[in-house]
Coordinates of C-alpha atoms and ligand atoms in Angstrom, one line a residue:
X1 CA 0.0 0.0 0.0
X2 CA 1.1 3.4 -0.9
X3 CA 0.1 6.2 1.4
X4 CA -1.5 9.4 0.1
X5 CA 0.4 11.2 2.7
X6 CA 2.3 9.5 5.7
X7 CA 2.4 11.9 8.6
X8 CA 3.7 9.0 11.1
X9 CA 7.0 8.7 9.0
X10 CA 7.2 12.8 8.4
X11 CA 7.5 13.8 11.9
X12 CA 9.5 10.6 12.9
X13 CA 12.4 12.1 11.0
X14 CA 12.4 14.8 13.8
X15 CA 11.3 13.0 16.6
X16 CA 13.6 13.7 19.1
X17 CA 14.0 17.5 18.7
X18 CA 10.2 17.5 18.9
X19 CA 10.2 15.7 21.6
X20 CA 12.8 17.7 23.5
X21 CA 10.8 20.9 22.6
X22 CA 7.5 19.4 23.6
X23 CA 9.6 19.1 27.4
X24 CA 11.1 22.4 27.3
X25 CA 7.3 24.0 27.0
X26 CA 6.1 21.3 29.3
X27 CA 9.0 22.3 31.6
X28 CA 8.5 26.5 31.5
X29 CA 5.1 26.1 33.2
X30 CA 4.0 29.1 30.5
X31 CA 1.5 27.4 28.2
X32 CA -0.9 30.4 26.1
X33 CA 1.5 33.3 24.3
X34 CA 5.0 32.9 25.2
X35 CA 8.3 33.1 24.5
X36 CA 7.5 30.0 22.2
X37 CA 4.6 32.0 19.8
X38 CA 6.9 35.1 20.1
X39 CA 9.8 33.0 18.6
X40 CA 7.6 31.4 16.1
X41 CA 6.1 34.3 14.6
X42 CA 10.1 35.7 14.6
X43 CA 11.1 33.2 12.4
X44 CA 8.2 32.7 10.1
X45 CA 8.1 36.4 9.7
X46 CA 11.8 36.4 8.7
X47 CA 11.1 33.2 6.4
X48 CA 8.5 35.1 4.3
X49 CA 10.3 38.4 4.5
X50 CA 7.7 39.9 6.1
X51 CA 7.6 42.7 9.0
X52 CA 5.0 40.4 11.1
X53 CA 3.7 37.1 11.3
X54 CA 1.1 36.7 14.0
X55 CA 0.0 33.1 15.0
X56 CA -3.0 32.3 15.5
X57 CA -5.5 28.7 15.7
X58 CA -6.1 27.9 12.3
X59 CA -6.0 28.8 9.1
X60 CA -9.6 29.5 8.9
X61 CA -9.1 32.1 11.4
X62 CA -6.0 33.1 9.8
X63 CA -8.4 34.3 7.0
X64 CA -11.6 35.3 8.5
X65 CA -9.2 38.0 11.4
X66 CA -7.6 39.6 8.9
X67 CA -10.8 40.1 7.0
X68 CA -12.3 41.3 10.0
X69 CA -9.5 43.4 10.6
X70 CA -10.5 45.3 7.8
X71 CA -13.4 45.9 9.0
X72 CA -13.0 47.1 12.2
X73 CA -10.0 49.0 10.7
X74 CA -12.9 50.6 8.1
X75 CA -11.4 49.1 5.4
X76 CA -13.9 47.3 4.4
X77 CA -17.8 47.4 5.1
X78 CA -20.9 44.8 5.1
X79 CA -21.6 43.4 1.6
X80 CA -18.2 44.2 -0.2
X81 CA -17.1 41.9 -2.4
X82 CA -14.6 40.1 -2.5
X83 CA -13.2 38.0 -6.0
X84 CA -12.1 34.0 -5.0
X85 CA -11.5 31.4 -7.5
X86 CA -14.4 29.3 -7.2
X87 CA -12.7 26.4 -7.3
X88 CA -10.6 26.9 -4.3
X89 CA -11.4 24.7 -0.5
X90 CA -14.5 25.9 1.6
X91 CA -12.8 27.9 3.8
X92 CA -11.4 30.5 2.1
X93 CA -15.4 31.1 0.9
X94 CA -16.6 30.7 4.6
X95 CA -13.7 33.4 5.8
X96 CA -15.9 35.8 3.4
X97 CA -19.3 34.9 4.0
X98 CA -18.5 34.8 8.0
X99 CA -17.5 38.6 8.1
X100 CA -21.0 39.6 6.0
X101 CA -18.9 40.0 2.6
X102 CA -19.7 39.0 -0.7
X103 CA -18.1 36.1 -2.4
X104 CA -17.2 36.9 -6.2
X105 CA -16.6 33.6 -7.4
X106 CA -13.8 33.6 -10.6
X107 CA -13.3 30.5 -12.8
X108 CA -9.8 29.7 -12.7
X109 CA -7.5 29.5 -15.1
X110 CA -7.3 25.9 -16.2
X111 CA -3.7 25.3 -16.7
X112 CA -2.7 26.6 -13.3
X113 CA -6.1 26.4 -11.4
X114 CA -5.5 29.7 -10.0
X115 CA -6.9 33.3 -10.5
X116 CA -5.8 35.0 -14.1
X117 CA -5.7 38.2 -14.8
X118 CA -8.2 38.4 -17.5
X119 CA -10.7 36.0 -15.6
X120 CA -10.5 38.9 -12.5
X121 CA -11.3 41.8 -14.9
X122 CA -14.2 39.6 -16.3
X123 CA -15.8 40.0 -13.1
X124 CA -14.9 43.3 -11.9
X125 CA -17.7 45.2 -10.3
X126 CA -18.3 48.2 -8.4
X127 CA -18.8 46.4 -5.8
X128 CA -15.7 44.5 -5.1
X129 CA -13.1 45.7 -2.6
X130 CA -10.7 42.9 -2.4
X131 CA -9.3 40.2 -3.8
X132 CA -8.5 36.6 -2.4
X133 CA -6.0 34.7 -4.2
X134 CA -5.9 30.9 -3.8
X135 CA -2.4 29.6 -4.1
X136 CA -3.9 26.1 -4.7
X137 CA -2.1 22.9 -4.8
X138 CA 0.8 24.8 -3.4
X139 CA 1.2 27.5 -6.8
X140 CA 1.5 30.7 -6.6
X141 CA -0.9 33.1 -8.0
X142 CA 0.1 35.6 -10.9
X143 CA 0.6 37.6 -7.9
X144 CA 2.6 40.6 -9.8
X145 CA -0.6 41.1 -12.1
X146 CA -3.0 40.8 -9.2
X147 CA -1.0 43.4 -7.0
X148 CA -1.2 45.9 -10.6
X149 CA -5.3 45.2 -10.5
X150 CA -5.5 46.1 -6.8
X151 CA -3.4 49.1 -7.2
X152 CA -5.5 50.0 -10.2
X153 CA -8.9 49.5 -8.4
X154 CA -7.8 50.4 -5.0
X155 CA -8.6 46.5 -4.0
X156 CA -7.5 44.9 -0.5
X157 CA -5.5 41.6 -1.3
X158 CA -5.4 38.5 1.6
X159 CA -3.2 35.8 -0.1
X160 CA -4.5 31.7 1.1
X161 CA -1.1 30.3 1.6
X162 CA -2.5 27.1 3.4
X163 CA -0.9 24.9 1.0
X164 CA 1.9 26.9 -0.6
X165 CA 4.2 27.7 2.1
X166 CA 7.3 29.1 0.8
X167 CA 6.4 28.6 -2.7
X168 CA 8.1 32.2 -4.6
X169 CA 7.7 34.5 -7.6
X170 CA 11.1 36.8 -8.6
X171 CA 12.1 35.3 -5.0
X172 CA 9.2 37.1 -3.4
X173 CA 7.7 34.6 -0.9
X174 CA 4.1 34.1 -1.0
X175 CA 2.8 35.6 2.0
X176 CA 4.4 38.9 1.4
X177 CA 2.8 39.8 -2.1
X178 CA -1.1 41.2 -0.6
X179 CA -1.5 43.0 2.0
X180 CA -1.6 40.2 4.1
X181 CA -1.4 36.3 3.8
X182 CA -3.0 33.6 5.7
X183 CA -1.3 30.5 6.6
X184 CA -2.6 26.6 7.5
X185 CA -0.3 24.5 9.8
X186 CA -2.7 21.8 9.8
X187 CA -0.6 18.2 10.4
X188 CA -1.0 17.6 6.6
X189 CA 0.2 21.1 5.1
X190 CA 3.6 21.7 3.9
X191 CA 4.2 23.1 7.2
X192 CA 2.5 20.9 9.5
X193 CA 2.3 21.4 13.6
X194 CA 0.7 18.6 15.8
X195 CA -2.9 20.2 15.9
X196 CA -4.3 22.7 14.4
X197 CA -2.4 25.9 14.3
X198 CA -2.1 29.4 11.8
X199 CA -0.7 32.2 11.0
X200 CA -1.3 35.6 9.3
X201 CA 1.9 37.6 7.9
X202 CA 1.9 41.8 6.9
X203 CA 4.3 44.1 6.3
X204 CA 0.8 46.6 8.2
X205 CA 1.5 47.9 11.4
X206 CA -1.8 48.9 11.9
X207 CA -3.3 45.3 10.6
X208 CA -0.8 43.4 12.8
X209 CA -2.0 44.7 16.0
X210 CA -5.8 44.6 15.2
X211 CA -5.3 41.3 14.4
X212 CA -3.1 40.6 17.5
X213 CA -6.3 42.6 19.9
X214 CA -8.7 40.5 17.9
X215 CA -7.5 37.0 18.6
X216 CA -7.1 37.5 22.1
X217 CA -10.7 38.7 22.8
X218 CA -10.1 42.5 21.4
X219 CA -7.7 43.1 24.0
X220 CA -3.9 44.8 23.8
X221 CA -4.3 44.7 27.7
X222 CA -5.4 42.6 29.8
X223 CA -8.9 43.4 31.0
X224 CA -9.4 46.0 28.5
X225 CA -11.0 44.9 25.3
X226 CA -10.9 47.5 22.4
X227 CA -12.7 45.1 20.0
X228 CA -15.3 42.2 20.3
X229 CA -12.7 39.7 19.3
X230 CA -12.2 36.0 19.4
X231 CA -10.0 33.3 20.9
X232 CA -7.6 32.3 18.2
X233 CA -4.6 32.1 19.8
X234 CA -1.9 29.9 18.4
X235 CA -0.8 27.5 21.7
X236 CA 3.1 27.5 22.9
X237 CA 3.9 23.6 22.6
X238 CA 2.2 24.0 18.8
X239 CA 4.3 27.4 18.5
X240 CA 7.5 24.9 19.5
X241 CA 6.5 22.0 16.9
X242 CA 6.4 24.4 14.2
X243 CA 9.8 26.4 15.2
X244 CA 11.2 22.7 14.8
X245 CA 9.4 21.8 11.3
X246 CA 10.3 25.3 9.9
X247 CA 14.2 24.6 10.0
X248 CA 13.2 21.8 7.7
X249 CA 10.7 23.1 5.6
X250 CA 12.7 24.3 2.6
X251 CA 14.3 20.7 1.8
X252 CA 10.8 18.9 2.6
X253 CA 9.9 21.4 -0.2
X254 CA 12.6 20.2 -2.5
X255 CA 11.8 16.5 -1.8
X256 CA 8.2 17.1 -3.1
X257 CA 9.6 18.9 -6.3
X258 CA 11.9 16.1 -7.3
X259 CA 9.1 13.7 -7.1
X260 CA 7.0 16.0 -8.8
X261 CA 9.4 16.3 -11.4
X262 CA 9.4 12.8 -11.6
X263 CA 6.1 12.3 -12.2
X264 CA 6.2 15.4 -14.9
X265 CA 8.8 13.5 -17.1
X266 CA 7.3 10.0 -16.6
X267 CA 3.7 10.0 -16.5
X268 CA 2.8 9.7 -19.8
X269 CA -0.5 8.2 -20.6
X270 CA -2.8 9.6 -22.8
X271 CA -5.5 9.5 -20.9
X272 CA -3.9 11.2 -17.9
X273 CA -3.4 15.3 -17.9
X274 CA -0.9 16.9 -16.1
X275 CA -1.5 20.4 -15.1
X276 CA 0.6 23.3 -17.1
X277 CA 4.2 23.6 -16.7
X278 CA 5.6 26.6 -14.0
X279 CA 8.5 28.8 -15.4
X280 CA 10.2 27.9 -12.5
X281 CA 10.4 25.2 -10.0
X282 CA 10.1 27.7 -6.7
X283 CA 6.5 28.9 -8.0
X284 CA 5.1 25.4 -7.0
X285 CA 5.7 24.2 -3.5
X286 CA 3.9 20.8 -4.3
X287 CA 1.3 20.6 -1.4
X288 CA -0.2 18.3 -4.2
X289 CA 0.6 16.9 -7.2
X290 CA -3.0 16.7 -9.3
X291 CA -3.9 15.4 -12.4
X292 CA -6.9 15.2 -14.8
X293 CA -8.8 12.5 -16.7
X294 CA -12.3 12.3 -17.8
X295 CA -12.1 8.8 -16.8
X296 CA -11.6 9.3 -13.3
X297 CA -14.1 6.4 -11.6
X298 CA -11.9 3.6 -13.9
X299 CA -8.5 5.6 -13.2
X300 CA -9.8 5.0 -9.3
X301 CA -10.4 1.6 -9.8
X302 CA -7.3 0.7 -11.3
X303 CA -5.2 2.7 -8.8
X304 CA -6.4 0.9 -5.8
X305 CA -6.2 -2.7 -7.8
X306 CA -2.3 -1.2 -7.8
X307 CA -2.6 -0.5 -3.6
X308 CA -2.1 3.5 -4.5
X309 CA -4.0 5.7 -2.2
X310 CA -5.5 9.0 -3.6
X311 CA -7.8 11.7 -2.6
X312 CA -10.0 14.0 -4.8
X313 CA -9.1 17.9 -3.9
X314 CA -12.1 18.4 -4.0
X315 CA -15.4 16.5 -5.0
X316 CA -17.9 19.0 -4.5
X317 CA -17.4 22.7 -5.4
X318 CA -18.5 25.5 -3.1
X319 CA -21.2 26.9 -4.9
X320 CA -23.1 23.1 -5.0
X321 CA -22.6 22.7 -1.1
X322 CA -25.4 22.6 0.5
X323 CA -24.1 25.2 3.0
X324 CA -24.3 27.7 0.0
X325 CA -27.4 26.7 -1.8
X326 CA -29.2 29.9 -1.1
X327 CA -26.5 32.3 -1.7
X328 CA -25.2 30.7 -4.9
X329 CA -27.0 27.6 -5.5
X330 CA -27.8 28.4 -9.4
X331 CA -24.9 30.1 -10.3
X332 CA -23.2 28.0 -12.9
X333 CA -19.4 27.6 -13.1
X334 CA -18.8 25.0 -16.0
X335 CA -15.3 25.1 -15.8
X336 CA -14.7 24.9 -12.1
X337 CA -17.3 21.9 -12.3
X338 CA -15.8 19.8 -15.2
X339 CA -12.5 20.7 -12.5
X340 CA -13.9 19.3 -10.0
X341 CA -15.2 16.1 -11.7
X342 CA -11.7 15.5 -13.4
X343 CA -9.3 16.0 -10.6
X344 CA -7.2 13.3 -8.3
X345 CA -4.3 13.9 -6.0
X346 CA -1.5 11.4 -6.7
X347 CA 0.3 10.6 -3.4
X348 CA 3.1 12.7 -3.2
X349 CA 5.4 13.8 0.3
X350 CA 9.0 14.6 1.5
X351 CA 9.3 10.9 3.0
X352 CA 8.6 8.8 -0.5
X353 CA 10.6 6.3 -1.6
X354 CA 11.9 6.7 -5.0
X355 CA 10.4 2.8 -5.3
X356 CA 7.1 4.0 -4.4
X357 CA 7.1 7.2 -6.8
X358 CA 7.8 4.8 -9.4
X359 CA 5.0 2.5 -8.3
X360 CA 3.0 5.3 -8.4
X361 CA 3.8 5.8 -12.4
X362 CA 3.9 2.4 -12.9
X363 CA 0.0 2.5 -12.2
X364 CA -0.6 5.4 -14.3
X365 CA 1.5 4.5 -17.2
X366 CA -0.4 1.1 -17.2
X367 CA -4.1 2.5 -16.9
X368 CA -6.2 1.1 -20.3
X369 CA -10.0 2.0 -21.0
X370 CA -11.1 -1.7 -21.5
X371 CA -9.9 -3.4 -18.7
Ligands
PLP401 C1 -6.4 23.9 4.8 C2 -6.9 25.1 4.1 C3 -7.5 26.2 4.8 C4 -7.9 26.1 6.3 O1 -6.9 25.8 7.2 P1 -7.3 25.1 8.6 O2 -6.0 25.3 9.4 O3 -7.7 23.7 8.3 O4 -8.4 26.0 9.2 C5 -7.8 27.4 4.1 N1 -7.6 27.5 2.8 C6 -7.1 26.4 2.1 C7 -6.9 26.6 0.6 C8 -6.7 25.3 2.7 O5 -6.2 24.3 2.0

């Protein structure tokens, strides 16, 4: 059996120095904001050249306190909208549609499955006052184009890094493109803590300590709350995980690109697609290596005859979950749906074998309509 993803083996590698930092927070007797989160958001900051990072629970929140930043900051108001690819994961819709915005939801382009330029203008209204680029599968988004639009239209942009940590464009981190980025360290993202964990990153004084009030209930001072905020504080012992996992993050990066590259020059059925070539390897920071077939329920079949787990990022589109049925349910998206019915995840990690990657194209090299 090949494992989509093997967490187990990943943090194994670094078991002892996670274990050793699990004591030292144990041993401090200092468990909620820390010298632990202060380090963190130190070194993340530094890693996406940015002037802050600010940690916070989740990635969700990551997105949803920076867009209600905004709005406490008067940035932005009740109703705005705000342009998302509409093929991107739920949450980067709920972050929206929890602060009262509008979701604007783009088709993607359908080589890189991100935002395009043209396909932002296409929906341009006066209505919209930010943008929300999707880094999906670990990509960056054209993010030199979409910083020229905002400048243009005078549009906020919140970068989803949650699967493209460290992933760069003219060696500009993402993260440090918008005006701010959100960050995932759920276990299974590039950068993966223990539990759940995030992080937000700005070069905005004034965003970075709304957003540091907001996740500690509104409050720069004890007792005195300035905002109605939340509690979405990032923890210390997660906060001392991720300071381990960051020192490594840059050569897990490169492990996923050579088995991405791999699969690039060896896959070659003709019923398989691969998605559209980068210019550069550090655009794509291979959170997940997806490909496309119209024939996905047989390509299924014959992967798990082969022992090759996969997962489908993602079956159901926003705009058809039931969740959104009011608010969207009959817009029509053709292209994010025939996406969404084409798309599997090959397995793909830092800690696989050059045996299993092979397996892996083996399986997809051997897949035949009739069998
Ligand atoms: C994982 C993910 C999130 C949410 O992160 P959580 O830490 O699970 O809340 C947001 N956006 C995208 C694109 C993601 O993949």
């Amino acid at each position: 059996m090949i494992k989509f993803l093997d967490l187990k083996e990943i943090n194994a590698q670094y078991e002892s120095e996670l274990k050793a930092a699990c004591a030292r927070v144990i041993d401090s007797g200092w468990y909620i904001l820390g010298s632990e989160v202060t380090a963190f958001e130190e070194s993340f900051a530094k890693y996406c050249g940015t002037e802050y990072a600010i940690g916070v629970a989740n990635g969700l929140d990551a997105l949803t306190l920076t867009l209600r930043a905004w709005k406490e900051l008067g940035k932005l108001k009740d109703g705005d909208g705000v342009i998302v690819p509409a093929n991107t994961y739920i949450a980067s819709i709920l972050a929206i549609t929890e602060n009262n915005l509008m979701p604007v939801l783009v088709e993607p382009d359908e080589q890189s499955y991100n935002l395009s330029k043209s396909n932002i203008l296409a929906a341009m209204n006066d209505n919209v006052k930010a943008i929300l680029p999707v880094h999906l599968y670990g990509r960056i988004s054209p993010m030199s184009e979409i910083m020229k639009i905002a400048d243009e239209f005078n549009l906020l942009v919140l970068e989803d890094c949650a699967q493209s940590h460290g992933a760069e464009l003219s060696e500009k981190k993402c993260g440090n493109w918008g005006h701010a980025g959100a960050f995932s360290f759920y276990p299974g993202k590039n950068l993966g803590a223990l539990g759940d964990a995030g992080a937000i990153t700005t070069n905005d004084t004034e965003l970075a300590e709304t957003i540091i009030a907001l996740r500690n209930y509104g409050s720069h001072k004890k007792y005195e709350n300035i905002y109605q905020g939340v509690n979405s504080r990032l923890d210390e012992i997660q906060a001392a995980m991720l300071s381990v996992k960051l020192k490594y993050l840059d050569s897990e990066t490169e492990a996923r690109r050579l088995v991405a590259r791999k699969y690039r020059t060896e896959i070659n059925s003709e019923f398989i697609s691969l998605s559209g070539d980068v210019s550069s390897e550090s655009e794509h920071a291979y959170h997940l290596f997806v490909i496309e077939t119209p024939y996905r329920e047989r390509f299924e079949a014959h992967l798990k005859q082969y022992g090759i787990q996969y997962v489908i990022h993602y079956p159901i589109p926003p705009h058809h979950q039931k969740a959104y049925s009011t608010l969207m349910g009959d817009v029509s998206l053709p292209l994010t749906e025939n996406i969404h019915n084409n798309i599997l995840s090959l397995p793909i990690s830092p800690v696989m074998s050059e045996e299993e990657v092979n397996q892996v194209i083996t399986a997809c090299n051997s897949f035949r309509l009739e069998e």
